[in-house]
PDB file of C-alpha atoms in Angstrom:
ATOM      1  CA  GLN A   6       0.000   0.000   0.000  1.00  0.00           C
ATOM      2  CA  LYS A   7       1.330   3.425  -0.936  1.00  0.00           C
ATOM      3  CA  GLU A   8       1.699   5.950   1.875  1.00  0.00           C
ATOM      4  CA  VAL A   9      -0.308   8.593   0.011  1.00  0.00           C
ATOM      5  CA  GLU A  10      -2.754   7.601  -2.710  1.00  0.00           C
ATOM      6  CA  GLN A  11      -4.549   9.684  -5.269  1.00  0.00           C
ATOM      7  CA  ASN A  12      -6.558   8.814  -8.344  1.00  0.00           C
ATOM      8  CA  SER A  13      -4.244   9.594 -11.233  1.00  0.00           C
ATOM      9  CA  GLY A  14      -7.151  10.682 -13.398  1.00  0.00           C
ATOM     10  CA  PRO A  15      -7.402  12.396 -15.677  1.00  0.00           C
ATOM     11  CA  LEU A  16     -10.366  14.125 -14.130  1.00  0.00           C
ATOM     12  CA  SER A  17     -12.261  16.180 -16.650  1.00  0.00           C
ATOM     13  CA  VAL A  18     -14.826  18.797 -15.638  1.00  0.00           C
ATOM     14  CA  PRO A  19     -16.595  21.547 -17.574  1.00  0.00           C
ATOM     15  CA  GLU A  20     -15.790  25.172 -16.931  1.00  0.00           C
ATOM     16  CA  GLY A  21     -17.771  26.510 -13.988  1.00  0.00           C
ATOM     17  CA  ALA A  22     -18.242  23.110 -12.352  1.00  0.00           C
ATOM     18  CA  ILE A  23     -16.880  21.861  -9.040  1.00  0.00           C
ATOM     19  CA  ALA A  24     -13.777  19.688  -9.272  1.00  0.00           C
ATOM     20  CA  SER A  25     -13.297  17.217  -6.429  1.00  0.00           C
ATOM     21  CA  LEU A  26      -9.859  15.742  -5.800  1.00  0.00           C
ATOM     22  CA  ASN A  27      -9.310  13.004  -3.248  1.00  0.00           C
ATOM     23  CA  CYS A  28      -6.385  11.654  -1.300  1.00  0.00           C
ATOM     24  CA  THR A  29      -5.958   8.919   1.296  1.00  0.00           C
ATOM     25  CA  TYR A  30      -2.959   8.290   3.528  1.00  0.00           C
ATOM     26  CA  SER A  31      -1.763   5.309   5.490  1.00  0.00           C
ATOM     27  CA  ASP A  32       0.078   6.838   8.473  1.00  0.00           C
ATOM     28  CA  ARG A  33      -2.624   7.225  11.092  1.00  0.00           C
ATOM     29  CA  VAL A  34      -0.614   9.710  13.151  1.00  0.00           C
ATOM     30  CA  SER A  35      -0.069  12.137  10.259  1.00  0.00           C
ATOM     31  CA  GLN A  36      -0.806  15.687  11.317  1.00  0.00           C
ATOM     32  CA  SER A  37      -0.167  18.019   8.405  1.00  0.00           C
ATOM     33  CA  PHE A  38      -1.620  17.974   4.911  1.00  0.00           C
ATOM     34  CA  PHE A  39      -0.923  20.041   1.831  1.00  0.00           C
ATOM     35  CA  TRP A  40      -2.264  20.476  -1.660  1.00  0.00           C
ATOM     36  CA  TYR A  41       0.093  21.589  -4.413  1.00  0.00           C
ATOM     37  CA  ARG A  42      -0.687  22.453  -8.015  1.00  0.00           C
ATOM     38  CA  GLN A  43       1.879  21.651 -10.696  1.00  0.00           C
ATOM     39  CA  TYR A  44       1.677  22.857 -14.250  1.00  0.00           C
ATOM     40  CA  SER A  45       3.546  20.813 -16.828  1.00  0.00           C
ATOM     41  CA  GLY A  46       7.285  21.419 -16.558  1.00  0.00           C
ATOM     42  CA  LYS A  47       6.909  23.718 -13.568  1.00  0.00           C
ATOM     43  CA  SER A  48       7.494  23.405  -9.852  1.00  0.00           C
ATOM     44  CA  PRO A  49       4.817  22.464  -7.289  1.00  0.00           C
ATOM     45  CA  GLU A  50       2.909  25.531  -6.120  1.00  0.00           C
ATOM     46  CA  LEU A  51       1.324  25.463  -2.672  1.00  0.00           C
ATOM     47  CA  ILE A  52      -2.440  25.939  -2.732  1.00  0.00           C
ATOM     48  CA  MET A  53      -3.635  24.933   0.706  1.00  0.00           C
ATOM     49  CA  SER A  54      -2.452  23.558   4.000  1.00  0.00           C
ATOM     50  CA  ILE A  55      -4.757  21.929   6.534  1.00  0.00           C
ATOM     51  CA  TYR A  56      -3.937  20.655  10.000  1.00  0.00           C
ATOM     52  CA  SER A  57      -7.301  20.114  11.730  1.00  0.00           C
ATOM     53  CA  ASN A  58     -10.355  18.068  10.951  1.00  0.00           C
ATOM     54  CA  GLY A  59     -13.025  19.866   8.982  1.00  0.00           C
ATOM     55  CA  ASP A  60     -13.047  22.333   6.146  1.00  0.00           C
ATOM     56  CA  LYS A  61     -10.699  25.152   5.269  1.00  0.00           C
ATOM     57  CA  GLU A  62     -11.677  27.617   2.581  1.00  0.00           C
ATOM     58  CA  ASP A  63      -9.494  29.977   0.564  1.00  0.00           C
ATOM     59  CA  GLY A  64     -11.167  31.666  -2.359  1.00  0.00           C
ATOM     60  CA  ARG A  65     -12.426  29.040  -4.783  1.00  0.00           C
ATOM     61  CA  PHE A  66     -10.553  26.275  -2.961  1.00  0.00           C
ATOM     62  CA  THR A  67     -11.790  24.219  -0.020  1.00  0.00           C
ATOM     63  CA  ALA A  68      -9.690  21.574   1.680  1.00  0.00           C
ATOM     64  CA  GLN A  69     -11.451  18.938   3.753  1.00  0.00           C
ATOM     65  CA  LEU A  70      -9.743  16.705   6.287  1.00  0.00           C
ATOM     66  CA  ASN A  71     -11.100  13.635   8.026  1.00  0.00           C
ATOM     67  CA  LYS A  72      -8.374  12.068  10.173  1.00  0.00           C
ATOM     68  CA  ALA A  73     -10.599   9.213  11.345  1.00  0.00           C
ATOM     69  CA  SER A  74     -11.031   8.103   7.744  1.00  0.00           C
ATOM     70  CA  GLN A  75      -7.464   9.128   6.805  1.00  0.00           C
ATOM     71  CA  TYR A  76      -8.842  11.162   3.964  1.00  0.00           C
ATOM     72  CA  VAL A  77      -8.183  14.647   2.632  1.00  0.00           C
ATOM     73  CA  SER A  78      -9.836  16.298  -0.335  1.00  0.00           C
ATOM     74  CA  LEU A  79      -9.674  19.477  -2.358  1.00  0.00           C
ATOM     75  CA  LEU A  80     -12.709  21.104  -3.918  1.00  0.00           C
ATOM     76  CA  ILE A  81     -12.304  23.706  -6.638  1.00  0.00           C
ATOM     77  CA  ARG A  82     -15.428  25.752  -7.205  1.00  0.00           C
ATOM     78  CA  ASP A  83     -16.187  27.547 -10.475  1.00  0.00           C
ATOM     79  CA  SER A  84     -13.406  25.648 -12.217  1.00  0.00           C
ATOM     80  CA  GLN A  85     -11.529  27.545 -14.897  1.00  0.00           C
ATOM     81  CA  PRO A  86      -9.429  26.262 -17.810  1.00  0.00           C
ATOM     82  CA  SER A  87      -6.426  27.807 -16.018  1.00  0.00           C
ATOM     83  CA  ASP A  88      -7.001  25.297 -13.193  1.00  0.00           C
ATOM     84  CA  SER A  89      -5.971  22.511 -15.566  1.00  0.00           C
ATOM     85  CA  ALA A  90      -2.884  21.021 -13.950  1.00  0.00           C
ATOM     86  CA  THR A  91      -1.677  18.123 -11.834  1.00  0.00           C
ATOM     87  CA  TYR A  92      -2.761  18.363  -8.194  1.00  0.00           C
ATOM     88  CA  LEU A  93      -0.455  16.826  -5.637  1.00  0.00           C
ATOM     89  CA  CYS A  94      -1.467  15.727  -2.175  1.00  0.00           C
ATOM     90  CA  ALA A  95       1.371  15.781   0.359  1.00  0.00           C
ATOM     91  CA  VAL A  96       1.466  14.620   3.958  1.00  0.00           C
ATOM     92  CA  ILE A  97       3.873  15.055   6.831  1.00  0.00           C
ATOM     93  CA  GLY A  98       3.787  11.850   8.826  1.00  0.00           C
ATOM     94  CA  GLY A  99       3.707  11.530  12.550  1.00  0.00           C
ATOM     95  CA  THR A 100       7.359  10.590  12.871  1.00  0.00           C
ATOM     96  CA  SER A 101       8.694  12.879  10.151  1.00  0.00           C
ATOM     97  CA  TYR A 102      10.399  16.170  10.819  1.00  0.00           C
ATOM     98  CA  GLY A 103       9.059  18.163   7.907  1.00  0.00           C
ATOM     99  CA  LYS A 104       9.491  15.419   5.340  1.00  0.00           C
ATOM    100  CA  LEU A 105       6.701  15.637   2.780  1.00  0.00           C
ATOM    101  CA  THR A 106       5.361  12.377   1.351  1.00  0.00           C
ATOM    102  CA  PHE A 107       3.620  12.942  -1.975  1.00  0.00           C
ATOM    103  CA  GLY A 108       0.929  11.112  -3.840  1.00  0.00           C
ATOM    104  CA  GLN A 109       1.374  10.496  -7.539  1.00  0.00           C
ATOM    105  CA  GLY A 110      -0.912  13.413  -8.402  1.00  0.00           C
ATOM    106  CA  THR A 111      -4.277  13.789 -10.133  1.00  0.00           C
ATOM    107  CA  ILE A 112      -4.412  15.342 -13.569  1.00  0.00           C
ATOM    108  CA  LEU A 113      -7.299  17.803 -13.826  1.00  0.00           C
ATOM    109  CA  THR A 114      -8.598  19.087 -17.129  1.00  0.00           C
ATOM    110  CA  VAL A 115     -11.179  21.876 -17.196  1.00  0.00           C
ATOM    111  CA  HIS A 116     -12.746  22.180 -20.615  1.00  0.00           C
ATOM    112  CA  PRO A 117     -14.553  25.296 -21.867  1.00  0.00           C
TER     113      PRO A 117
ATOM    114  CA  GLU B  29      10.343  38.650  -1.798  1.00  0.00           C
ATOM    115  CA  ALA B  30      12.359  36.327  -3.998  1.00  0.00           C
ATOM    116  CA  GLY B  31      11.339  32.710  -4.064  1.00  0.00           C
ATOM    117  CA  VAL B  32      13.485  29.601  -3.987  1.00  0.00           C
ATOM    118  CA  THR B  33      15.961  29.583  -6.841  1.00  0.00           C
ATOM    119  CA  GLN B  34      17.859  26.669  -8.334  1.00  0.00           C
ATOM    120  CA  PHE B  35      20.752  26.413 -10.728  1.00  0.00           C
ATOM    121  CA  PRO B  36      21.153  25.101 -13.348  1.00  0.00           C
ATOM    122  CA  SER B  37      17.673  24.634 -14.772  1.00  0.00           C
ATOM    123  CA  HIS B  38      18.890  21.772 -16.963  1.00  0.00           C
ATOM    124  CA  SER B  39      21.972  19.595 -16.937  1.00  0.00           C
ATOM    125  CA  VAL B  40      22.926  16.870 -19.378  1.00  0.00           C
ATOM    126  CA  ILE B  41      25.947  14.785 -18.436  1.00  0.00           C
ATOM    127  CA  GLU B  42      27.524  11.468 -19.318  1.00  0.00           C
ATOM    128  CA  LYS B  43      27.407   8.520 -16.995  1.00  0.00           C
ATOM    129  CA  GLY B  44      30.351   8.658 -14.624  1.00  0.00           C
ATOM    130  CA  GLN B  45      30.617  12.446 -14.616  1.00  0.00           C
ATOM    131  CA  THR B  46      29.992  14.720 -11.686  1.00  0.00           C
ATOM    132  CA  VAL B  47      27.223  17.279 -11.380  1.00  0.00           C
ATOM    133  CA  THR B  48      26.552  19.862  -8.693  1.00  0.00           C
ATOM    134  CA  LEU B  49      23.139  21.378  -8.203  1.00  0.00           C
ATOM    135  CA  ARG B  50      22.598  24.563  -6.249  1.00  0.00           C
ATOM    136  CA  CYS B  51      19.623  25.825  -4.274  1.00  0.00           C
ATOM    137  CA  ASP B  52      19.093  29.254  -2.737  1.00  0.00           C
ATOM    138  CA  PRO B  53      16.199  29.196  -0.285  1.00  0.00           C
ATOM    139  CA  ILE B  54      13.870  32.056   0.536  1.00  0.00           C
ATOM    140  CA  SER B  55      15.762  34.555   2.675  1.00  0.00           C
ATOM    141  CA  GLY B  56      15.409  33.771   6.350  1.00  0.00           C
ATOM    142  CA  HIS B  57      14.177  30.218   5.866  1.00  0.00           C
ATOM    143  CA  ASP B  58      16.167  27.908   8.100  1.00  0.00           C
ATOM    144  CA  ASN B  59      14.647  24.715   6.736  1.00  0.00           C
ATOM    145  CA  LEU B  60      15.843  23.513   3.347  1.00  0.00           C
ATOM    146  CA  TYR B  61      14.723  20.315   1.657  1.00  0.00           C
ATOM    147  CA  TRP B  62      15.800  18.388  -1.410  1.00  0.00           C
ATOM    148  CA  TYR B  63      13.311  16.241  -3.329  1.00  0.00           C
ATOM    149  CA  ARG B  64      13.523  14.309  -6.573  1.00  0.00           C
ATOM    150  CA  ARG B  65      11.005  13.201  -9.171  1.00  0.00           C
ATOM    151  CA  VAL B  66      12.035  10.339 -11.374  1.00  0.00           C
ATOM    152  CA  MET B  67      10.046   9.846 -14.589  1.00  0.00           C
ATOM    153  CA  GLY B  68       6.656   8.299 -13.888  1.00  0.00           C
ATOM    154  CA  LYS B  69       7.078   8.302 -10.123  1.00  0.00           C
ATOM    155  CA  GLU B  70       5.938  10.556  -7.330  1.00  0.00           C
ATOM    156  CA  ILE B  71       8.132  13.244  -5.811  1.00  0.00           C
ATOM    157  CA  LYS B  72      10.424  11.685  -3.211  1.00  0.00           C
ATOM    158  CA  PHE B  73      12.191  13.258  -0.246  1.00  0.00           C
ATOM    159  CA  LEU B  74      15.982  13.225  -0.230  1.00  0.00           C
ATOM    160  CA  LEU B  75      17.081  15.217   2.793  1.00  0.00           C
ATOM    161  CA  HIS B  76      16.392  18.097   5.149  1.00  0.00           C
ATOM    162  CA  PHE B  77      18.711  20.770   6.523  1.00  0.00           C
ATOM    163  CA  VAL B  78      18.012  22.945   9.520  1.00  0.00           C
ATOM    164  CA  LYS B  79      20.403  25.822   9.026  1.00  0.00           C
ATOM    165  CA  GLU B  80      23.702  24.084   8.256  1.00  0.00           C
ATOM    166  CA  SER B  81      22.867  20.789   9.990  1.00  0.00           C
ATOM    167  CA  LYS B  82      21.439  17.696   8.339  1.00  0.00           C
ATOM    168  CA  GLN B  83      18.207  16.932  10.201  1.00  0.00           C
ATOM    169  CA  ASP B  84      17.155  13.956   8.095  1.00  0.00           C
ATOM    170  CA  GLU B  85      18.998  12.354   5.205  1.00  0.00           C
ATOM    171  CA  SER B  86      16.994   9.141   5.123  1.00  0.00           C
ATOM    172  CA  GLY B  87      15.967   9.646   1.503  1.00  0.00           C
ATOM    173  CA  MET B  88      19.448   9.909   0.029  1.00  0.00           C
ATOM    174  CA  PRO B  89      19.758   6.991  -2.424  1.00  0.00           C
ATOM    175  CA  ASN B  90      23.422   6.109  -1.817  1.00  0.00           C
ATOM    176  CA  ASN B  91      26.825   7.562  -1.073  1.00  0.00           C
ATOM    177  CA  ARG B  92      27.185   8.963  -4.566  1.00  0.00           C
ATOM    178  CA  PHE B  93      25.001  11.830  -3.382  1.00  0.00           C
ATOM    179  CA  LEU B  94      26.507  14.524  -1.157  1.00  0.00           C
ATOM    180  CA  ALA B  95      24.588  17.522   0.119  1.00  0.00           C
ATOM    181  CA  GLU B  96      26.049  20.517   1.881  1.00  0.00           C
ATOM    182  CA  ARG B  97      24.746  23.753   3.290  1.00  0.00           C
ATOM    183  CA  THR B  98      27.723  25.749   4.421  1.00  0.00           C
ATOM    184  CA  GLY B  99      26.850  28.736   6.560  1.00  0.00           C
ATOM    185  CA  GLY B 100      23.191  27.815   6.586  1.00  0.00           C
ATOM    186  CA  THR B 101      22.405  29.723   3.413  1.00  0.00           C
ATOM    187  CA  TYR B 102      22.478  28.086   0.000  1.00  0.00           C
ATOM    188  CA  SER B 103      22.827  24.351  -0.465  1.00  0.00           C
ATOM    189  CA  THR B 104      24.536  22.164  -3.020  1.00  0.00           C
ATOM    190  CA  LEU B 105      23.758  18.605  -4.028  1.00  0.00           C
ATOM    191  CA  LYS B 106      26.599  16.770  -5.747  1.00  0.00           C
ATOM    192  CA  VAL B 107      26.200  13.520  -7.621  1.00  0.00           C
ATOM    193  CA  GLN B 108      29.484  11.710  -8.179  1.00  0.00           C
ATOM    194  CA  PRO B 109      29.720   9.589 -10.251  1.00  0.00           C
ATOM    195  CA  ALA B 110      26.353   9.990 -11.951  1.00  0.00           C
ATOM    196  CA  GLU B 111      24.435   6.912 -13.079  1.00  0.00           C
ATOM    197  CA  LEU B 112      21.606   6.578 -15.571  1.00  0.00           C
ATOM    198  CA  GLU B 113      19.023   6.111 -12.822  1.00  0.00           C
ATOM    199  CA  ASP B 114      19.903   9.498 -11.352  1.00  0.00           C
ATOM    200  CA  SER B 115      18.043  11.214 -14.167  1.00  0.00           C
ATOM    201  CA  GLY B 116      15.039  13.183 -13.005  1.00  0.00           C
ATOM    202  CA  VAL B 117      13.976  16.559 -11.709  1.00  0.00           C
ATOM    203  CA  TYR B 118      15.575  17.713  -8.481  1.00  0.00           C
ATOM    204  CA  PHE B 119      13.532  20.151  -6.453  1.00  0.00           C
ATOM    205  CA  CYS B 120      14.586  22.251  -3.537  1.00  0.00           C
ATOM    206  CA  ALA B 121      12.102  23.636  -1.032  1.00  0.00           C
ATOM    207  CA  SER B 122      12.382  25.865   2.001  1.00  0.00           C
ATOM    208  CA  SER B 123      10.254  26.747   5.002  1.00  0.00           C
ATOM    209  CA  GLN B 124      10.416  29.058   7.988  1.00  0.00           C
ATOM    210  CA  SER B 125      11.818  27.943  11.295  1.00  0.00           C
ATOM    211  CA  GLY B 126       9.503  27.315  14.211  1.00  0.00           C
ATOM    212  CA  ARG B 127       6.916  24.672  13.470  1.00  0.00           C
ATOM    213  CA  TRP B 128       8.428  21.664  11.778  1.00  0.00           C
ATOM    214  CA  ASP B 129       5.349  21.372   9.571  1.00  0.00           C
ATOM    215  CA  ASN B 130       5.458  24.881   8.206  1.00  0.00           C
ATOM    216  CA  GLU B 131       4.498  25.270   4.562  1.00  0.00           C
ATOM    217  CA  GLN B 132       7.256  24.428   2.117  1.00  0.00           C
ATOM    218  CA  PHE B 133       7.837  26.500  -0.997  1.00  0.00           C
ATOM    219  CA  PHE B 134       9.449  24.869  -3.981  1.00  0.00           C
ATOM    220  CA  GLY B 135      12.015  26.083  -6.439  1.00  0.00           C
ATOM    221  CA  PRO B 136      11.723  25.601 -10.206  1.00  0.00           C
ATOM    222  CA  GLY B 137      13.794  22.432 -10.153  1.00  0.00           C
ATOM    223  CA  THR B 138      16.849  21.178 -12.003  1.00  0.00           C
ATOM    224  CA  ARG B 139      16.217  18.660 -14.731  1.00  0.00           C
ATOM    225  CA  LEU B 140      19.137  16.218 -14.767  1.00  0.00           C
ATOM    226  CA  THR B 141      19.681  13.897 -17.680  1.00  0.00           C
ATOM    227  CA  VAL B 142      22.402  11.269 -17.442  1.00  0.00           C
ATOM    228  CA  LEU B 143      23.326   9.690 -20.778  1.00  0.00           C
TER     229      LEU B 143
END
């Protein structure tokens, strides 16, 4: 079992729709969770961090964390073609000192 | 504020040669991380510096890789001698001191190709 798992996609949504990206993790004592966006050939760009159970909203983005289910998600409202990218889920495990463990990423395509 | 910078952006070398990658973190960031993405795989952790000290080097593949951070500012990652499987994109990231799970900001990466 991989430490951090994401559906590789591609996930295709129409412009204006809600895109839902999911991630599960295996280390039950993980405390810190991050979503990065990566355009082709570019570096990962931090979108959201979440540390507590529940929802965290920032503009069109909402991160949701459920530690009991070991599940974290990212919702993108009013999706735009410019949101088309690979979305990376990253976790800092309970015994790690800042070490990020990444999922393989989900490719999102927003079509006009 | 300048972000994380890396040099070079691309490097193509022959197997057996040496390559040195450089990372300049965001000013004032004590934590500096190296990661690598090999084709088709997820991004993997290599090591973590706190100032000039190695906090965690559990991800370093073997002793052909040497990382330094003299003076706690920029860092270098040397691969000597390079092998074919070292090809990939090497990312550097930095974060503020304080909480160990502070947000990490990534540099543009160095794409290394070993022929």
